[in-house]
Amino acid sequence: MGMNGISRERIADLRYRGRASAERLSALRRDLVDWSFRAGLSQGRVEAVALAGYEALANAFEHGYPDDGVGMIELHATMGDERLTITVTDWGHWREPPADPGTRGRGLVLIRNLCTHADVAPTDEGTTVTMIWDLAATPHY
Amino acid sequence: MFDRTSVPRVGHDARVDTLPPVGGSATDPKSGLIIGTRQHGDAVVVECVGGIDVLTAPRLTEAVATALEQRPQTVVVDLSKVDFLASAGLAAMAGEGTRFRVVATGSPTFRPLTMTGLNGVLAVFPTSAEALAT
């Protein structure tokens, strides 16, 4: 049973791998809303998933896009029994947020506040952001 | 690519499509954000309907810049009809003067403002009437 007494459906993973664009990002956040709503999450959690997921996608878009114009991104959302995991991967160049938090710093703040556990893993090839929601826990927001 | 069976959407498109345009500014429902600007005494109110993300935030930035050009006493950005607010949109509202006010009530807008601490920097009001009252 979900948090609201709604039984959470077994739902197929949500996946996207392809070019990033501002338009694509907007479409993907709507897909995240549809997907998490269909999975039986509460309105508050649906909003949290959409915002955190979008911020990670926007971050990935920023890494890949400005330098080489290729901007490949990957989104994977999967629902376990009481755990929702979203990973966003890019193959661009990780850049540390500037001292002035600005937009990018705020995006990471949102990601860390919206999910139960967040991990940003820069690698030689790019960056993977992993966001986990423990659905049995009471949201802290 | 995704299974897009007919699932009721949470907010988003339907609301944007059915609402009449506000004010006299450029509107494009397909882009997901409608922005209207109106004069209210010494204040300029920039009213947004829809979602503010990387795609649409530049138009809010532009609308705010245009409003500031008129050198009004107050600029009120009304987000009460906004159902998504990403950090790209927060940047459009940050770093402005004391006469810069934001109207935000629902969790899609209030939550990102509080989580980033911007509600302590910007003057946030629950209604546009209250933002314009003082």
Tab-separated table of C-alpha atoms in Angstrom:
chain	number	residue	atom	x	y	z
A	1	MET	CA	0.000	0.000	0.000
A	2	GLY	CA	1.160	3.487	-0.744
A	3	MET	CA	1.361	6.362	1.684
A	4	ASN	CA	-2.217	7.381	0.979
A	5	GLY	CA	-3.649	3.908	1.197
A	6	ILE	CA	-3.580	3.744	-2.579
A	7	SER	CA	-2.042	0.525	-3.734
A	8	ARG	CA	1.051	1.282	-5.704
A	9	GLU	CA	1.013	-0.360	-9.067
A	10	ARG	CA	3.888	-2.275	-10.464
A	11	ILE	CA	4.949	0.169	-13.040
A	12	ALA	CA	7.397	-0.213	-15.888
A	13	ASP	CA	10.594	1.790	-15.662
A	14	LEU	CA	10.687	5.169	-17.314
A	15	ARG	CA	13.653	5.561	-19.621
A	16	TYR	CA	15.005	8.122	-22.022
A	17	ARG	CA	18.339	8.212	-23.733
A	18	GLY	CA	18.983	10.779	-26.388
A	19	ARG	CA	19.751	14.344	-27.175
A	20	ALA	CA	18.951	17.021	-24.678
A	21	SER	CA	17.194	20.244	-25.505
A	22	ALA	CA	15.199	22.699	-23.446
A	23	GLU	CA	12.049	21.392	-25.146
A	24	ARG	CA	12.990	17.781	-24.403
A	25	LEU	CA	13.625	18.641	-20.756
A	26	SER	CA	10.140	20.117	-20.437
A	27	ALA	CA	8.622	17.008	-22.041
A	28	LEU	CA	10.587	14.742	-19.703
A	29	ARG	CA	9.370	16.530	-16.592
A	30	ARG	CA	5.810	15.985	-17.767
A	31	ASP	CA	6.659	12.313	-18.319
A	32	LEU	CA	7.992	12.175	-14.748
A	33	VAL	CA	4.734	13.666	-13.467
A	34	ASP	CA	2.667	11.136	-15.437
A	35	TRP	CA	4.846	8.245	-14.391
A	36	SER	CA	5.010	9.002	-10.672
A	37	PHE	CA	1.310	9.875	-10.550
A	38	ARG	CA	0.487	6.563	-12.202
A	39	ALA	CA	2.743	4.824	-9.696
A	40	GLY	CA	0.423	6.038	-6.941
A	41	LEU	CA	2.584	8.714	-5.333
A	42	SER	CA	0.976	11.555	-3.431
A	43	GLN	CA	0.661	14.962	-5.046
A	44	GLY	CA	3.487	16.299	-2.877
A	45	ARG	CA	5.797	13.485	-3.875
A	46	VAL	CA	4.864	13.776	-7.542
A	47	GLU	CA	5.905	17.421	-7.374
A	48	ALA	CA	9.143	16.537	-5.571
A	49	VAL	CA	10.034	13.856	-8.122
A	50	ALA	CA	9.280	16.155	-11.050
A	51	LEU	CA	11.302	19.051	-9.640
A	52	ALA	CA	14.321	17.039	-8.476
A	53	GLY	CA	14.333	15.023	-11.698
A	54	TYR	CA	14.068	18.180	-13.764
A	55	GLU	CA	16.914	19.902	-11.903
A	56	ALA	CA	19.151	16.876	-12.513
A	57	LEU	CA	18.193	16.876	-16.198
A	58	ALA	CA	18.855	20.610	-16.466
A	59	ASN	CA	22.253	20.070	-14.856
A	60	ALA	CA	23.058	17.292	-17.328
A	61	PHE	CA	21.877	19.464	-20.208
A	62	GLU	CA	24.208	22.238	-19.048
A	63	HIS	CA	27.180	19.874	-18.856
A	64	GLY	CA	26.778	18.459	-22.297
A	65	TYR	CA	25.359	21.238	-24.337
A	66	PRO	CA	27.577	24.328	-24.278
A	67	ASP	CA	30.906	22.722	-25.181
A	68	ASP	CA	30.301	20.241	-27.941
A	69	GLY	CA	26.666	20.683	-28.800
A	70	VAL	CA	26.011	16.941	-28.580
A	71	GLY	CA	24.254	16.920	-25.238
A	72	MET	CA	23.352	13.274	-24.754
A	73	ILE	CA	21.460	12.536	-21.568
A	74	GLU	CA	19.972	9.459	-19.967
A	75	LEU	CA	17.057	9.310	-17.557
A	76	HIS	CA	16.053	6.169	-15.723
A	77	ALA	CA	13.287	6.017	-13.133
A	78	THR	CA	12.443	2.767	-11.396
A	79	MET	CA	9.993	1.868	-8.646
A	80	GLY	CA	10.809	-0.754	-6.031
A	81	ASP	CA	8.621	-1.884	-3.152
A	82	GLU	CA	9.156	1.172	-1.000
A	83	ARG	CA	11.859	2.888	-2.933
A	84	LEU	CA	11.899	5.070	-6.002
A	85	THR	CA	15.212	5.625	-7.734
A	86	ILE	CA	15.974	8.090	-10.487
A	87	THR	CA	19.317	8.365	-12.207
A	88	VAL	CA	20.312	11.049	-14.661
A	89	THR	CA	23.531	10.620	-16.614
A	90	ASP	CA	25.382	12.906	-18.964
A	91	TRP	CA	28.604	12.542	-20.889
A	92	GLY	CA	29.642	16.157	-20.648
A	93	HIS	CA	32.099	17.959	-18.461
A	94	TRP	CA	31.391	18.389	-14.797
A	95	ARG	CA	31.827	21.920	-13.576
A	96	GLU	CA	31.879	22.864	-9.937
A	97	PRO	CA	29.121	25.274	-9.036
A	98	PRO	CA	30.450	28.826	-8.813
A	99	ALA	CA	31.029	30.460	-5.426
A	100	ASP	CA	27.909	32.533	-5.967
A	101	PRO	CA	25.270	29.828	-5.742
A	102	GLY	CA	23.253	31.139	-8.673
A	103	THR	CA	21.077	28.830	-10.683
A	104	ARG	CA	23.225	25.718	-10.676
A	105	GLY	CA	23.961	25.826	-6.971
A	106	ARG	CA	20.256	26.213	-6.270
A	107	GLY	CA	19.447	23.238	-8.481
A	108	LEU	CA	21.696	21.002	-6.395
A	109	VAL	CA	20.224	22.389	-3.174
A	110	LEU	CA	16.756	21.489	-4.439
A	111	ILE	CA	17.834	17.992	-5.471
A	112	ARG	CA	19.365	17.301	-2.053
A	113	ASN	CA	16.335	18.635	-0.201
A	114	LEU	CA	13.666	16.939	-2.272
A	115	CYS	CA	14.767	13.316	-2.062
A	116	THR	CA	15.775	10.991	0.766
A	117	HIS	CA	19.270	10.460	-0.570
A	118	ALA	CA	21.127	12.155	-3.416
A	119	ASP	CA	24.498	11.353	-4.884
A	120	VAL	CA	26.415	13.257	-7.549
A	121	ALA	CA	29.154	11.148	-9.083
A	122	PRO	CA	31.460	12.862	-11.562
A	123	THR	CA	33.432	10.357	-13.617
A	124	ASP	CA	35.999	10.578	-16.421
A	125	GLU	CA	33.167	10.239	-18.897
A	126	GLY	CA	30.548	12.493	-17.392
A	127	THR	CA	28.283	12.707	-14.373
A	128	THR	CA	25.598	10.531	-12.837
A	129	VAL	CA	23.127	11.954	-10.370
A	130	THR	CA	21.271	9.342	-8.324
A	131	MET	CA	18.171	10.305	-6.368
A	132	ILE	CA	16.434	7.898	-4.004
A	133	TRP	CA	13.092	8.315	-2.294
A	134	ASP	CA	12.348	6.080	0.661
A	135	LEU	CA	8.583	5.888	0.238
A	136	ALA	CA	7.976	4.356	3.662
A	137	ALA	CA	9.445	7.411	5.371
A	138	THR	CA	7.420	10.532	6.002
A	139	PRO	CA	8.533	13.297	3.660
A	140	HIS	CA	10.427	15.989	5.534
A	141	TYR	CA	8.861	18.753	3.469
B	1	MET	CA	9.255	5.701	-26.272
B	2	PHE	CA	7.265	5.837	-23.084
B	3	ASP	CA	3.985	4.260	-22.313
B	4	ARG	CA	1.764	7.284	-22.665
B	5	THR	CA	-1.636	5.827	-22.016
B	6	SER	CA	-4.371	8.219	-21.091
B	7	VAL	CA	-3.348	9.209	-17.614
B	8	PRO	CA	-4.894	12.239	-15.969
B	9	ARG	CA	-2.264	14.917	-15.940
B	10	VAL	CA	-1.580	16.807	-12.777
B	11	GLY	CA	-2.150	20.415	-13.681
B	12	HIS	CA	0.001	21.509	-16.618
B	13	ASP	CA	-1.413	21.585	-20.104
B	14	ALA	CA	-5.148	21.591	-19.575
B	15	ARG	CA	-5.067	24.549	-17.250
B	16	VAL	CA	-2.825	26.613	-19.495
B	17	ASP	CA	-4.918	25.875	-22.545
B	18	THR	CA	-8.234	26.824	-21.023
B	19	LEU	CA	-7.254	30.017	-19.258
B	20	PRO	CA	-7.685	33.226	-21.185
B	21	PRO	CA	-4.520	35.226	-21.781
B	22	VAL	CA	-3.774	37.751	-19.080
B	23	GLY	CA	-2.846	41.326	-19.814
B	24	GLY	CA	-1.677	42.412	-23.212
B	25	SER	CA	1.648	40.638	-23.608
B	26	ALA	CA	2.689	37.939	-26.010
B	27	THR	CA	1.084	34.613	-25.216
B	28	ASP	CA	1.907	31.177	-26.488
B	29	PRO	CA	0.066	28.387	-24.678
B	30	LYS	CA	2.110	25.709	-26.430
B	31	SER	CA	5.288	26.947	-24.781
B	32	GLY	CA	3.817	26.147	-21.356
B	33	LEU	CA	3.983	29.650	-19.912
B	34	ILE	CA	1.776	32.676	-20.384
B	35	ILE	CA	3.036	36.006	-19.107
B	36	GLY	CA	0.894	39.098	-18.761
B	37	THR	CA	2.010	42.506	-17.541
B	38	ARG	CA	-0.274	45.135	-16.095
B	39	GLN	CA	0.146	48.475	-14.417
B	40	HIS	CA	-1.341	48.886	-10.962
B	41	GLY	CA	-0.789	52.384	-9.629
B	42	ASP	CA	2.960	52.785	-9.138
B	43	ALA	CA	3.487	49.054	-9.442
B	44	VAL	CA	3.898	46.726	-12.393
B	45	VAL	CA	2.457	43.245	-11.970
B	46	VAL	CA	4.017	40.438	-14.016
B	47	GLU	CA	1.529	37.586	-13.911
B	48	CYS	CA	2.592	34.083	-14.919
B	49	VAL	CA	0.418	31.099	-15.792
B	50	GLY	CA	1.922	27.662	-16.425
B	51	GLY	CA	5.391	26.276	-15.783
B	52	ILE	CA	8.723	28.081	-15.385
B	53	ASP	CA	11.709	25.992	-16.434
B	54	VAL	CA	14.841	26.275	-18.583
B	55	LEU	CA	12.684	26.660	-21.683
B	56	THR	CA	10.386	29.367	-20.391
B	57	ALA	CA	12.478	31.205	-17.754
B	58	PRO	CA	14.168	33.520	-20.311
B	59	ARG	CA	10.749	35.008	-21.092
B	60	LEU	CA	10.161	35.755	-17.420
B	61	THR	CA	13.606	37.380	-17.206
B	62	GLU	CA	12.717	39.475	-20.242
B	63	ALA	CA	9.322	40.441	-18.844
B	64	VAL	CA	10.896	41.481	-15.533
B	65	ALA	CA	13.571	43.524	-17.336
B	66	THR	CA	10.891	45.261	-19.406
B	67	ALA	CA	8.899	45.995	-16.261
B	68	LEU	CA	11.972	47.459	-14.550
B	69	GLU	CA	12.602	49.751	-17.536
B	70	GLN	CA	9.494	51.676	-16.585
B	71	ARG	CA	11.156	52.400	-13.217
B	72	PRO	CA	8.074	51.475	-11.199
B	73	GLN	CA	8.080	51.748	-7.416
B	74	THR	CA	7.336	48.062	-7.153
B	75	VAL	CA	7.517	45.011	-9.408
B	76	VAL	CA	5.256	42.158	-8.370
B	77	VAL	CA	5.864	38.757	-9.954
B	78	ASP	CA	2.649	36.831	-9.439
B	79	LEU	CA	3.296	33.084	-9.412
B	80	SER	CA	-0.052	32.092	-7.922
B	81	LYS	CA	-1.033	30.331	-11.183
B	82	VAL	CA	2.345	28.662	-11.709
B	83	ASP	CA	2.403	24.875	-11.312
B	84	PHE	CA	6.131	24.298	-11.789
B	85	LEU	CA	9.090	26.447	-10.776
B	86	ALA	CA	12.645	25.294	-11.460
B	87	SER	CA	15.883	26.944	-10.334
B	88	ALA	CA	16.200	28.533	-13.780
B	89	GLY	CA	13.105	30.540	-12.905
B	90	LEU	CA	14.382	31.452	-9.448
B	91	ALA	CA	17.326	33.198	-11.101
B	92	ALA	CA	14.907	35.518	-12.878
B	93	MET	CA	13.766	36.803	-9.503
B	94	ALA	CA	16.999	36.873	-7.538
B	95	GLY	CA	19.197	39.863	-6.927
B	96	GLU	CA	16.571	42.508	-7.374
B	97	GLY	CA	15.926	45.479	-5.130
B	98	THR	CA	13.722	45.783	-2.094
B	99	ARG	CA	10.753	46.790	-4.190
B	100	PHE	CA	10.709	43.413	-5.864
B	101	ARG	CA	7.878	41.211	-4.676
B	102	VAL	CA	6.748	37.690	-5.372
B	103	VAL	CA	3.311	36.163	-4.965
B	104	ALA	CA	3.515	32.443	-4.226
B	105	THR	CA	1.090	30.188	-2.413
B	106	GLY	CA	1.052	26.615	-3.713
B	107	SER	CA	3.769	24.072	-2.963
B	108	PRO	CA	5.092	23.994	-6.591
B	109	THR	CA	6.276	27.588	-6.145
B	110	PHE	CA	6.550	28.039	-2.389
B	111	ARG	CA	8.622	24.917	-1.839
B	112	PRO	CA	11.521	25.823	-4.169
B	113	LEU	CA	11.537	29.371	-2.773
B	114	THR	CA	11.825	28.149	0.822
B	115	MET	CA	14.229	25.270	0.114
B	116	THR	CA	16.721	27.641	-1.490
B	117	GLY	CA	16.245	30.276	1.205
B	118	LEU	CA	15.006	32.810	-1.333
B	119	ASN	CA	11.879	33.461	0.708
B	120	GLY	CA	14.188	35.138	3.211
B	121	VAL	CA	15.710	37.356	0.519
B	122	LEU	CA	12.671	38.158	-1.577
B	123	ALA	CA	9.461	39.588	-0.208
B	124	VAL	CA	6.964	36.749	-0.698
B	125	PHE	CA	3.233	37.360	-0.323
B	126	PRO	CA	0.299	34.934	-0.400
B	127	THR	CA	-1.834	37.140	-2.680
B	128	SER	CA	-1.198	39.906	-5.188
B	129	ALA	CA	-3.560	42.162	-3.191
B	130	GLU	CA	-1.250	41.873	-0.187
B	131	ALA	CA	1.832	42.386	-2.330
B	132	LEU	CA	0.325	45.604	-3.662
B	133	ALA	CA	-1.103	46.802	-0.360
B	134	THR	CA	2.042	48.152	1.285
